Amino acid sequence: MDYLPIFMDVRQRPALVVGAGAVAARKIESLLKAASRVTVIAPEAGEAVSSLVTDGRVTWQARAFQPGDVNGYCLVIAATNDRSVNAAVSDAARALNIPVNVVDDPELSSFIVPAVVDRDPVIVAISSGGRSPVLSRTLRNRLETELPDALGALADFIGAQRAHIKQAMQGRSVRRLWERFVEGAGAEAVMSGNEPQAKAVLDTLVSDEHAKGELGEVFLIGAGPGDPDLLTFKALRLLQRADVVLYDRLVSDGVLGKIRKDAERIYVGKARADHSMRQKDINQLMIDLAKQGKTVARLKGGDPFIFGRGGEEIEDLSSAGIAFQVVPGITAASGCASYAGIPLTHRDHASSVRFIAGNLHNDDYQLNWPGLNTPGETLVFYMSLAKLPEITAQLMAHGKPADTPTAIIEEGTRATQRVVITDLAHTADAIDACSVHAPTLVIMGSVVTLYSTLSWFRTGTGYQVYP
Ligand code: SAH
């Protein structure tokens, strides 16, 4: 290891920055964030430093650096564009064993400044040992997306509870308890802003350290339309935590690949005619698993609250007193439209869009056919493959123009995506003629014509125009 990684307490302690340009200003900002008292020495100050001076946040000595200047500072940063000045600063600081950093010059520095992921008070510092700032920044960006924003809140919560928990544990080890808290429902509760629930989890952990009787939690997660890159960060994080994952037929293999490797997987999928598991049984299974203390992810295609029966699933959880969270997903309409190059709204074409369940499964429930003929409205039919002859006939019977542009999108967003472009009159025939299979989404309206200039997704089978 070339460098010793440490975090230094500089609160109310004096730091010296030599140089007052834009780079110096960035270093000063970091020092100020850590509550250091900053003095700047430079004959002239740039805009950013000047305004810090005006605001009284730093002291500026408008003159050239002299070796004696480093006296009394707990650390020194040189950020001038003159290497001989930087070297003089470095020499002076080193002579007095004061830590010194010369920006972008590891050779002249006794310490280097890491790339930082800031979830205050949690700080992740990354260094490539001065070899490649670009590499450090790339790693930082990766961590930025992986670490939840609320990590700081979690650290604060634990910090505030530590003494109390230590006392409540009466001399027993608290390490395991905190591990379980950080990896379990408690941390999730803190990070979603539910402190009372987090405290309840803590109480449970204390009173029964060995997990007897502890309730698990259920995450109802939207898996999106197929491309695993369309999962949200939260979905990914919770999938990595789940002990058991219940998933549907519509959840793609790519998404299933993101589940924690040692998690149990239960297929509860529903094909149209073949209900592998009835809704009530799925709901009961989730409740039973949670009662065994398991963390359960219920993974559903698209968005759980759009034609996903997500509401029904959590109603039962709620009555059973099981904690749950809902993670939205990209619904098929958004995913398929984007990947087919068909904007659902467009100022020249459509000012509203309607999502319609096309399975017409309930005889008591009738679509409002005349209402589906609003000019300037895009229609999106989910679950409509089997009923397209009836749907298209009804639409035309209620005055919708037979030449309304229509896109049939099969396996949208996946490597196997196929788009059939047709019109209302030919939609039903196109299904057979082009052997379209599920899952399929149907988009109707003049926005469909935009695909010819806006298509971009080159994977998949591409576009087919029928007839
Ligand atoms: N909750 C889901 C929809 C469930 S209903 C969502 O928000 O997307 C199931 C219907 O969604 C299918 O019949 C089909 O019409 C549509 N669908 C889901 N994924 C799809 C995909 N990748 N390509 C095309 N249609 C899809």
Short mmCIF file of C-alpha atoms and ligand atoms in Angstrom, two decimals:
data_model
loop_
_atom_site.label_atom_id
_atom_site.label_comp_id
_atom_site.label_asym_id
_atom_site.label_seq_id
_atom_site.Cartn_x
_atom_site.Cartn_y
_atom_site.Cartn_z
CA MET A 1 0.00 0.00 0.00
CA ASP A 2 1.54 3.33 -1.07
CA TYR A 3 -0.73 5.42 1.12
CA LEU A 4 -2.35 5.01 4.51
CA PRO A 5 -6.08 5.66 4.20
CA ILE A 6 -7.28 7.77 7.10
CA PHE A 7 -10.06 10.26 7.77
CA MET A 8 -8.81 13.38 9.47
CA ASP A 9 -10.72 15.55 11.91
CA VAL A 10 -10.11 19.14 10.81
CA ARG A 11 -13.10 20.72 12.51
CA GLN A 12 -12.18 24.26 13.63
CA ARG A 13 -8.57 23.54 12.79
CA PRO A 14 -6.55 25.80 10.49
CA ALA A 15 -5.74 24.71 6.93
CA LEU A 16 -3.70 26.63 4.37
CA VAL A 17 -4.44 26.73 0.66
CA VAL A 18 -1.84 28.33 -1.60
CA GLY A 19 -3.42 29.47 -4.85
CA ALA A 20 -6.88 30.91 -5.45
CA GLY A 21 -8.04 29.70 -8.86
CA ALA A 22 -10.89 27.35 -9.71
CA VAL A 23 -9.01 24.24 -8.58
CA ALA A 24 -8.11 25.86 -5.26
CA ALA A 25 -11.77 26.80 -4.84
CA ARG A 26 -12.81 23.13 -5.12
CA LYS A 27 -10.27 22.10 -2.48
CA ILE A 28 -11.43 24.92 -0.23
CA GLU A 29 -15.06 23.76 -0.58
CA SER A 30 -14.07 20.27 0.64
CA LEU A 31 -12.18 21.72 3.58
CA LEU A 32 -15.13 23.93 4.47
CA LYS A 33 -17.48 20.96 4.30
CA ALA A 34 -15.30 19.33 6.94
CA ALA A 35 -15.55 22.58 8.97
CA SER A 36 -11.89 23.51 8.74
CA ARG A 37 -10.82 27.15 9.15
CA VAL A 38 -9.25 28.01 5.81
CA THR A 39 -6.63 30.61 4.97
CA VAL A 40 -5.78 31.32 1.34
CA ILE A 41 -2.50 32.84 0.20
CA ALA A 42 -2.33 34.11 -3.40
CA PRO A 43 -1.53 37.44 -5.03
CA GLU A 44 -4.82 37.33 -6.92
CA ALA A 45 -8.07 35.47 -6.33
CA GLY A 46 -10.42 33.95 -8.90
CA GLU A 47 -14.15 34.46 -8.91
CA ALA A 48 -15.12 31.50 -6.74
CA VAL A 49 -12.52 32.22 -4.06
CA SER A 50 -13.38 35.93 -4.08
CA SER A 51 -16.98 35.21 -3.34
CA LEU A 52 -15.98 32.87 -0.47
CA VAL A 53 -13.87 35.74 0.87
CA THR A 54 -16.76 38.20 0.51
CA ASP A 55 -19.03 35.76 2.37
CA GLY A 56 -16.50 35.63 5.19
CA ARG A 57 -16.00 31.89 4.81
CA VAL A 58 -12.24 32.03 4.21
CA THR A 59 -9.40 34.41 5.06
CA TRP A 60 -7.38 35.66 2.09
CA GLN A 61 -3.87 37.04 2.28
CA ALA A 62 -3.30 38.78 -1.04
CA ARG A 63 0.41 38.19 -1.52
CA ALA A 64 2.97 35.68 -2.73
CA PHE A 65 3.74 32.56 -0.68
CA GLN A 66 6.74 32.56 1.67
CA PRO A 67 8.16 29.42 3.30
CA GLY A 68 7.38 30.59 6.83
CA ASP A 69 3.65 30.69 5.90
CA VAL A 70 3.03 27.02 6.62
CA ASN A 71 3.67 27.45 10.35
CA GLY A 72 0.80 26.48 12.60
CA TYR A 73 -1.43 24.79 10.00
CA CYS A 74 -2.69 21.22 10.40
CA LEU A 75 -2.55 20.68 6.66
CA VAL A 76 -1.49 22.49 3.53
CA ILE A 77 -2.72 22.32 -0.04
CA ALA A 78 -0.86 23.86 -2.98
CA ALA A 79 -3.03 24.62 -6.00
CA THR A 80 -1.11 27.18 -8.03
CA ASN A 81 -0.28 26.69 -11.69
CA ASP A 82 3.39 27.38 -11.02
CA ARG A 83 5.31 24.22 -10.20
CA SER A 84 8.15 26.10 -8.51
CA VAL A 85 5.69 27.73 -6.09
CA ASN A 86 4.03 24.37 -5.50
CA ALA A 87 7.45 22.82 -4.84
CA ALA A 88 8.32 25.59 -2.37
CA VAL A 89 5.06 24.97 -0.50
CA SER A 90 5.74 21.25 -0.47
CA ASP A 91 9.30 21.70 0.84
CA ALA A 92 8.24 24.10 3.57
CA ALA A 93 5.43 21.82 4.79
CA ARG A 94 7.52 18.65 4.66
CA ALA A 95 10.30 20.34 6.63
CA LEU A 96 7.83 20.82 9.48
CA ASN A 97 6.09 17.41 8.98
CA ILE A 98 2.86 19.14 8.05
CA PRO A 99 0.77 17.01 5.67
CA VAL A 100 0.84 18.62 2.22
CA ASN A 101 -0.99 17.95 -1.01
CA VAL A 102 -0.02 19.49 -4.33
CA VAL A 103 -2.98 19.15 -6.66
CA ASP A 104 -2.38 16.56 -9.39
CA ASP A 105 1.24 16.16 -8.33
CA PRO A 106 1.68 13.02 -6.19
CA GLU A 107 5.45 13.45 -6.30
CA LEU A 108 5.31 16.73 -4.39
CA SER A 109 2.56 15.51 -2.04
CA SER A 110 2.77 13.76 1.30
CA PHE A 111 -0.92 12.92 1.06
CA ILE A 112 -3.29 12.62 -1.86
CA VAL A 113 -6.98 13.41 -1.96
CA PRO A 114 -9.34 10.54 -2.77
CA ALA A 115 -12.42 10.56 -4.98
CA VAL A 116 -15.34 10.63 -2.61
CA VAL A 117 -18.86 9.23 -2.46
CA ASP A 118 -20.55 11.43 0.08
CA ARG A 119 -23.42 10.01 2.10
CA ASP A 120 -22.59 12.12 5.08
CA PRO A 121 -21.74 10.91 7.70
CA VAL A 122 -20.86 7.86 5.61
CA ILE A 123 -17.96 8.71 3.31
CA VAL A 124 -16.46 6.29 0.80
CA ALA A 125 -12.99 7.36 -0.33
CA ILE A 126 -11.35 5.89 -3.43
CA SER A 127 -7.75 6.15 -4.49
CA SER A 128 -5.75 4.72 -7.35
CA GLY A 129 -2.58 5.66 -5.51
CA GLY A 130 -2.21 8.72 -7.73
CA ARG A 131 -2.00 6.52 -10.86
CA SER A 132 -5.28 7.31 -12.52
CA PRO A 133 -7.74 9.91 -11.31
CA VAL A 134 -10.04 8.86 -14.17
CA LEU A 135 -10.18 5.30 -12.85
CA SER A 136 -10.98 6.56 -9.35
CA ARG A 137 -13.74 8.76 -10.69
CA THR A 138 -15.21 5.90 -12.72
CA LEU A 139 -15.30 3.72 -9.62
CA ARG A 140 -16.85 6.57 -7.70
CA ASN A 141 -19.61 6.96 -10.28
CA ARG A 142 -20.32 3.26 -10.05
CA LEU A 143 -20.62 3.45 -6.27
CA GLU A 144 -22.71 6.61 -6.53
CA THR A 145 -25.38 4.61 -8.28
CA GLU A 146 -25.09 1.62 -5.97
CA LEU A 147 -25.18 3.24 -2.55
CA PRO A 148 -28.62 4.45 -1.51
CA ASP A 149 -29.04 8.16 -0.84
CA ALA A 150 -30.39 7.40 2.59
CA LEU A 151 -27.21 5.68 3.79
CA GLY A 152 -26.29 8.75 5.82
CA ALA A 153 -29.67 8.70 7.53
CA LEU A 154 -29.04 5.06 8.39
CA ALA A 155 -25.69 5.85 9.99
CA ASP A 156 -27.23 8.73 11.93
CA PHE A 157 -30.04 6.52 13.18
CA ILE A 158 -27.65 3.80 14.35
CA GLY A 159 -25.37 6.38 15.94
CA ALA A 160 -28.29 7.77 17.90
CA GLN A 161 -29.43 4.32 19.07
CA ARG A 162 -26.09 2.73 19.95
CA ALA A 163 -25.81 3.70 23.58
CA HIS A 164 -29.40 2.77 24.28
CA ILE A 165 -29.05 -0.62 22.59
CA LYS A 166 -25.79 -1.36 24.36
CA GLN A 167 -27.53 -0.79 27.64
CA ALA A 168 -30.58 -2.81 26.66
CA MET A 169 -28.36 -5.74 25.69
CA GLN A 170 -26.90 -5.83 29.21
CA GLY A 171 -23.39 -6.81 28.33
CA ARG A 172 -24.21 -9.26 25.55
CA SER A 173 -22.55 -8.74 22.18
CA VAL A 174 -24.27 -6.13 20.08
CA ARG A 175 -22.38 -6.87 16.90
CA ARG A 176 -24.70 -9.54 15.57
CA LEU A 177 -27.73 -7.48 16.40
CA TRP A 178 -26.44 -4.55 14.37
CA GLU A 179 -25.48 -6.84 11.51
CA ARG A 180 -28.99 -8.17 11.39
CA PHE A 181 -30.37 -4.67 11.63
CA VAL A 182 -28.22 -3.31 8.81
CA GLU A 183 -28.98 -6.24 6.54
CA GLY A 184 -32.66 -6.50 7.37
CA ALA A 185 -35.98 -4.76 7.48
CA GLY A 186 -34.77 -2.23 10.05
CA ALA A 187 -32.31 -0.56 7.72
CA GLU A 188 -34.88 -0.56 4.94
CA ALA A 189 -37.35 1.11 7.27
CA VAL A 190 -34.87 3.86 8.20
CA MET A 191 -34.00 4.42 4.56
CA SER A 192 -37.62 4.76 3.56
CA GLY A 193 -38.16 7.27 6.35
CA ASN A 194 -40.11 5.02 8.68
CA GLU A 195 -38.30 5.47 12.00
CA PRO A 196 -41.08 4.12 14.18
CA GLN A 197 -40.94 0.87 12.24
CA ALA A 198 -37.15 0.82 12.45
CA LYS A 199 -37.36 1.24 16.20
CA ALA A 200 -39.90 -1.54 16.37
CA VAL A 201 -37.51 -3.81 14.46
CA LEU A 202 -34.73 -2.90 16.87
CA ASP A 203 -36.94 -3.71 19.84
CA THR A 204 -37.73 -7.08 18.31
CA LEU A 205 -34.06 -7.78 17.72
CA VAL A 206 -33.23 -6.89 21.29
CA SER A 207 -36.01 -8.85 22.95
CA ASP A 208 -35.36 -11.91 20.83
CA GLU A 209 -31.85 -11.82 19.58
CA HIS A 210 -32.20 -15.27 18.17
CA ALA A 211 -34.89 -14.22 15.73
CA LYS A 212 -37.68 -16.32 17.20
CA GLY A 213 -40.95 -14.90 16.09
CA GLU A 214 -39.46 -12.11 14.03
CA LEU A 215 -41.63 -11.08 11.10
CA GLY A 216 -40.16 -10.84 7.65
CA GLU A 217 -41.03 -8.24 5.08
CA VAL A 218 -42.38 -8.28 1.56
CA PHE A 219 -41.13 -6.16 -1.31
CA LEU A 220 -43.54 -5.84 -4.19
CA ILE A 221 -41.16 -5.06 -7.01
CA GLY A 222 -41.81 -3.93 -10.57
CA ALA A 223 -39.44 -5.85 -12.85
CA GLY A 224 -40.06 -3.72 -15.93
CA PRO A 225 -40.80 -5.12 -19.38
CA GLY A 226 -37.72 -7.29 -19.81
CA ASP A 227 -34.43 -5.49 -20.33
CA PRO A 228 -32.75 -5.85 -16.91
CA ASP A 229 -31.11 -2.45 -17.34
CA LEU A 230 -34.58 -0.98 -16.87
CA LEU A 231 -34.77 -2.14 -13.23
CA THR A 232 -34.60 0.67 -10.70
CA PHE A 233 -31.69 0.86 -8.27
CA LYS A 234 -34.07 0.15 -5.45
CA ALA A 235 -35.44 -2.94 -7.19
CA LEU A 236 -31.91 -4.24 -7.64
CA ARG A 237 -30.93 -3.54 -4.06
CA LEU A 238 -33.98 -5.26 -2.61
CA LEU A 239 -33.61 -8.21 -4.97
CA GLN A 240 -30.12 -8.67 -3.60
CA ARG A 241 -31.56 -8.85 -0.10
CA ALA A 242 -34.48 -11.20 -0.53
CA ASP A 243 -34.38 -14.74 0.91
CA VAL A 244 -37.21 -15.86 -1.36
CA VAL A 245 -38.34 -14.48 -4.71
CA LEU A 246 -41.82 -15.14 -6.10
CA TYR A 247 -41.91 -14.30 -9.78
CA ASP A 248 -44.30 -14.19 -12.70
CA ARG A 249 -44.18 -15.52 -16.20
CA LEU A 250 -43.57 -12.04 -17.53
CA VAL A 251 -40.35 -11.54 -15.59
CA SER A 252 -37.50 -11.93 -18.07
CA ASP A 253 -34.50 -14.23 -17.62
CA GLY A 254 -32.28 -11.15 -17.62
CA VAL A 255 -34.07 -9.80 -14.58
CA LEU A 256 -34.08 -13.20 -12.86
CA GLY A 257 -30.30 -13.15 -13.28
CA LYS A 258 -30.16 -10.20 -10.87
CA ILE A 259 -31.61 -12.17 -7.96
CA ARG A 260 -29.19 -13.04 -5.15
CA LYS A 261 -27.58 -16.33 -6.08
CA ASP A 262 -28.55 -18.21 -2.92
CA ALA A 263 -32.14 -16.96 -2.77
CA GLU A 264 -34.97 -19.45 -3.17
CA ARG A 265 -37.04 -18.87 -6.31
CA ILE A 266 -40.69 -19.75 -6.59
CA TYR A 267 -42.50 -19.53 -9.91
CA VAL A 268 -46.05 -18.38 -9.41
CA GLY A 269 -46.55 -17.27 -13.00
CA LYS A 270 -49.81 -16.89 -14.70
CA ALA A 271 -50.26 -17.64 -18.35
CA ARG A 272 -53.61 -16.57 -19.71
CA ALA A 273 -55.33 -19.92 -19.51
CA ASP A 274 -53.02 -21.66 -17.09
CA HIS A 275 -53.04 -20.13 -13.65
CA SER A 276 -50.08 -21.85 -12.03
CA MET A 277 -51.12 -20.53 -8.67
CA ARG A 278 -54.28 -18.73 -7.74
CA GLN A 279 -54.04 -15.17 -6.55
CA LYS A 280 -55.30 -16.06 -3.06
CA ASP A 281 -52.69 -18.81 -2.77
CA ILE A 282 -49.91 -16.45 -3.82
CA ASN A 283 -51.04 -13.92 -1.24
CA GLN A 284 -51.16 -16.60 1.46
CA LEU A 285 -47.73 -17.93 0.50
CA MET A 286 -46.23 -14.45 0.91
CA ILE A 287 -47.84 -14.10 4.32
CA ASP A 288 -46.61 -17.54 5.44
CA LEU A 289 -43.06 -16.86 4.28
CA ALA A 290 -42.98 -13.48 5.98
CA LYS A 291 -44.26 -15.06 9.19
CA GLN A 292 -41.32 -17.45 9.06
CA GLY A 293 -39.12 -14.37 9.21
CA LYS A 294 -38.18 -14.46 5.55
CA THR A 295 -37.52 -11.42 3.41
CA VAL A 296 -39.74 -11.94 0.41
CA ALA A 297 -39.49 -10.26 -2.98
CA ARG A 298 -42.61 -10.43 -5.09
CA LEU A 299 -41.36 -9.70 -8.55
CA LYS A 300 -43.93 -8.69 -11.16
CA GLY A 301 -43.58 -7.72 -14.80
CA GLY A 302 -43.74 -4.01 -15.60
CA ASP A 303 -45.21 -1.91 -12.83
CA PRO A 304 -47.03 -3.73 -10.01
CA PHE A 305 -49.78 -1.12 -9.91
CA ILE A 306 -50.58 -1.19 -13.62
CA PHE A 307 -52.67 -4.23 -14.51
CA GLY A 308 -50.52 -6.10 -12.04
CA ARG A 309 -52.97 -6.89 -9.24
CA GLY A 310 -50.38 -5.36 -6.97
CA GLY A 311 -53.11 -3.69 -4.98
CA GLU A 312 -54.82 -6.99 -4.20
CA GLU A 313 -51.57 -8.60 -3.10
CA ILE A 314 -50.72 -5.96 -0.58
CA GLU A 315 -54.26 -5.65 0.74
CA ASP A 316 -53.89 -9.15 2.18
CA LEU A 317 -50.41 -8.40 3.52
CA SER A 318 -51.72 -5.30 5.16
CA SER A 319 -54.56 -7.18 6.86
CA ALA A 320 -52.09 -9.80 8.06
CA GLY A 321 -49.89 -7.09 9.62
CA ILE A 322 -46.91 -7.85 7.37
CA ALA A 323 -44.61 -4.96 6.54
CA PHE A 324 -44.23 -4.27 2.85
CA GLN A 325 -42.81 -1.84 0.34
CA VAL A 326 -43.80 -1.23 -3.26
CA VAL A 327 -41.15 -0.51 -5.87
CA PRO A 328 -42.50 0.90 -9.13
CA GLY A 329 -41.31 -0.51 -12.41
CA ILE A 330 -41.32 0.63 -16.00
CA THR A 331 -44.64 -0.40 -17.38
CA ALA A 332 -44.87 -2.23 -20.72
CA ALA A 333 -46.37 0.82 -22.43
CA SER A 334 -43.37 3.01 -21.57
CA GLY A 335 -40.81 0.33 -22.25
CA CYS A 336 -42.27 -0.91 -25.55
CA ALA A 337 -42.99 2.60 -26.82
CA SER A 338 -39.44 3.78 -26.11
CA TYR A 339 -37.78 0.72 -27.61
CA ALA A 340 -40.02 0.87 -30.68
CA GLY A 341 -39.36 4.59 -31.26
CA ILE A 342 -43.02 5.50 -30.77
CA PRO A 343 -43.57 8.41 -28.37
CA LEU A 344 -46.88 7.88 -26.57
CA THR A 345 -47.60 11.60 -26.73
CA HIS A 346 -46.32 14.15 -29.21
CA ARG A 347 -47.39 17.73 -29.75
CA ASP A 348 -48.30 17.09 -33.38
CA HIS A 349 -50.10 13.80 -32.75
CA ALA A 350 -51.45 13.04 -29.30
CA SER A 351 -52.03 14.99 -26.11
CA SER A 352 -53.31 12.07 -24.07
CA VAL A 353 -52.69 8.37 -23.77
CA ARG A 354 -54.94 5.65 -22.43
CA PHE A 355 -53.81 2.31 -20.98
CA ILE A 356 -56.48 -0.31 -21.57
CA ALA A 357 -56.85 -3.87 -20.30
CA GLY A 358 -57.83 -5.67 -23.49
CA ASN A 359 -58.58 -9.08 -22.02
CA LEU A 360 -62.28 -8.19 -21.61
CA HIS A 361 -62.35 -11.03 -19.08
CA ASN A 362 -65.25 -9.87 -17.03
CA ASP A 363 -68.64 -9.99 -18.71
CA ASP A 364 -69.94 -7.28 -16.40
CA TYR A 365 -67.17 -4.98 -17.44
CA GLN A 366 -67.47 -3.30 -20.79
CA LEU A 367 -65.00 -0.98 -22.38
CA ASN A 368 -66.43 2.42 -23.16
CA TRP A 369 -66.10 1.98 -26.94
CA PRO A 370 -67.33 5.41 -28.07
CA GLY A 371 -64.93 6.96 -25.50
CA LEU A 372 -62.01 5.23 -27.23
CA ASN A 373 -62.47 7.39 -30.28
CA THR A 374 -61.10 10.64 -28.85
CA PRO A 375 -59.03 12.54 -31.42
CA GLY A 376 -55.43 13.14 -30.41
CA GLU A 377 -55.37 10.22 -27.99
CA THR A 378 -53.02 7.26 -28.15
CA LEU A 379 -54.51 3.92 -27.11
CA VAL A 380 -52.37 1.23 -25.54
CA PHE A 381 -53.87 -2.23 -25.18
CA TYR A 382 -52.38 -4.63 -22.64
CA MET A 383 -53.37 -8.33 -22.56
CA SER A 384 -55.26 -8.00 -25.79
CA LEU A 385 -53.76 -10.62 -28.11
CA ALA A 386 -56.66 -13.09 -27.98
CA LYS A 387 -59.33 -10.41 -28.17
CA LEU A 388 -57.98 -8.28 -30.99
CA PRO A 389 -60.65 -9.36 -33.53
CA GLU A 390 -63.37 -8.22 -31.12
CA ILE A 391 -61.54 -5.08 -30.01
CA THR A 392 -60.74 -3.86 -33.52
CA ALA A 393 -64.26 -4.63 -34.78
CA GLN A 394 -65.82 -2.70 -31.90
CA LEU A 395 -63.50 0.26 -32.38
CA MET A 396 -64.36 0.49 -36.07
CA ALA A 397 -68.07 0.00 -35.38
CA HIS A 398 -67.83 3.01 -33.07
CA GLY A 399 -66.28 5.18 -35.72
CA LYS A 400 -62.56 4.80 -35.22
CA PRO A 401 -60.96 5.17 -38.68
CA ALA A 402 -59.94 1.84 -40.20
CA ASP A 403 -56.60 3.34 -41.24
CA THR A 404 -55.59 4.29 -37.68
CA PRO A 405 -51.88 3.43 -37.53
CA THR A 406 -51.23 0.49 -35.22
CA ALA A 407 -48.09 -1.11 -33.81
CA ILE A 408 -48.02 -4.61 -32.38
CA ILE A 409 -44.95 -4.97 -30.18
CA GLU A 410 -43.89 -8.47 -29.26
CA GLU A 411 -41.42 -9.09 -26.40
CA GLY A 412 -40.74 -5.37 -26.11
CA THR A 413 -37.33 -4.15 -24.81
CA ARG A 414 -35.88 -7.66 -25.08
CA ALA A 415 -33.24 -8.91 -27.49
CA THR A 416 -36.13 -10.70 -29.25
CA GLN A 417 -38.30 -7.59 -29.71
CA ARG A 418 -40.37 -7.53 -32.88
CA VAL A 419 -42.63 -4.75 -34.10
CA VAL A 420 -45.42 -5.23 -36.61
CA ILE A 421 -46.69 -2.00 -38.15
CA THR A 422 -50.20 -2.14 -39.55
CA ASP A 423 -53.52 -0.30 -39.25
CA LEU A 424 -56.67 -0.85 -37.27
CA ALA A 425 -58.43 -2.75 -40.08
CA HIS A 426 -55.56 -5.23 -40.51
CA THR A 427 -54.52 -5.69 -36.89
CA ALA A 428 -56.47 -8.88 -36.23
CA ASP A 429 -55.22 -10.50 -39.46
CA ALA A 430 -51.65 -9.43 -38.75
CA ILE A 431 -51.59 -11.57 -35.60
CA ASP A 432 -52.01 -14.78 -37.60
CA ALA A 433 -50.21 -13.67 -40.72
CA CYS A 434 -47.11 -12.66 -38.77
CA SER A 435 -47.46 -15.41 -36.09
CA VAL A 436 -47.38 -12.89 -33.26
CA HIS A 437 -47.07 -14.38 -29.80
CA ALA A 438 -47.29 -13.09 -26.23
CA PRO A 439 -46.31 -10.88 -24.52
CA THR A 440 -47.64 -8.31 -26.93
CA LEU A 441 -48.61 -4.72 -26.55
CA VAL A 442 -50.73 -2.87 -29.08
CA ILE A 443 -50.35 0.87 -29.64
CA MET A 444 -52.87 2.76 -31.79
CA GLY A 445 -52.77 6.31 -33.01
CA SER A 446 -50.91 8.53 -35.41
CA VAL A 447 -47.85 8.54 -33.09
CA VAL A 448 -47.15 5.09 -34.51
CA THR A 449 -46.01 6.62 -37.81
CA LEU A 450 -43.09 8.26 -35.99
CA TYR A 451 -41.26 4.94 -35.76
CA SER A 452 -39.96 5.43 -39.30
CA THR A 453 -37.70 8.23 -38.15
CA LEU A 454 -37.35 7.50 -34.42
CA SER A 455 -36.55 3.79 -34.31
CA TRP A 456 -33.20 3.20 -32.61
CA PHE A 457 -33.22 -0.22 -30.94
CA ARG A 458 -31.24 -2.31 -33.39
CA THR A 459 -31.40 -5.58 -31.48
CA GLY A 460 -34.29 -7.93 -32.04
CA THR A 461 -36.14 -8.95 -35.15
CA GLY A 462 -36.83 -5.40 -36.19
CA TYR A 463 -39.90 -4.05 -37.98
CA GLN A 464 -42.35 -5.71 -40.30
CA VAL A 465 -45.05 -3.82 -42.17
CA TYR A 466 -48.37 -5.62 -42.74
CA PRO A 467 -49.90 -5.98 -45.23
N1 SAH B 1 -47.87 -4.85 -14.78
C1 SAH B 1 -47.49 -5.01 -16.17
C2 SAH B 1 -48.62 -5.43 -17.04
C3 SAH B 1 -49.20 -6.77 -16.71
S1 SAH B 1 -50.45 -7.23 -17.82
C4 SAH B 1 -46.90 -3.71 -16.68
O1 SAH B 1 -46.97 -2.69 -16.01
O2 SAH B 1 -46.31 -3.73 -17.77
C5 SAH B 1 -49.56 -8.19 -18.98
C6 SAH B 1 -49.51 -7.52 -20.31
O3 SAH B 1 -48.47 -6.57 -20.34
C7 SAH B 1 -49.20 -8.43 -21.45
O4 SAH B 1 -50.34 -9.11 -21.87
C8 SAH B 1 -48.69 -7.48 -22.49
O5 SAH B 1 -49.75 -6.83 -23.11
C9 SAH B 1 -47.97 -6.46 -21.65
N2 SAH B 1 -46.51 -6.70 -21.63
C10 SAH B 1 -45.75 -6.89 -20.56
N3 SAH B 1 -44.46 -7.02 -20.88
C11 SAH B 1 -44.39 -6.89 -22.22
C12 SAH B 1 -43.33 -6.91 -23.17
N4 SAH B 1 -42.06 -7.09 -22.80
N5 SAH B 1 -43.63 -6.74 -24.47
C13 SAH B 1 -44.91 -6.54 -24.86
N6 SAH B 1 -45.93 -6.51 -24.00
C14 SAH B 1 -45.70 -6.68 -22.70
#
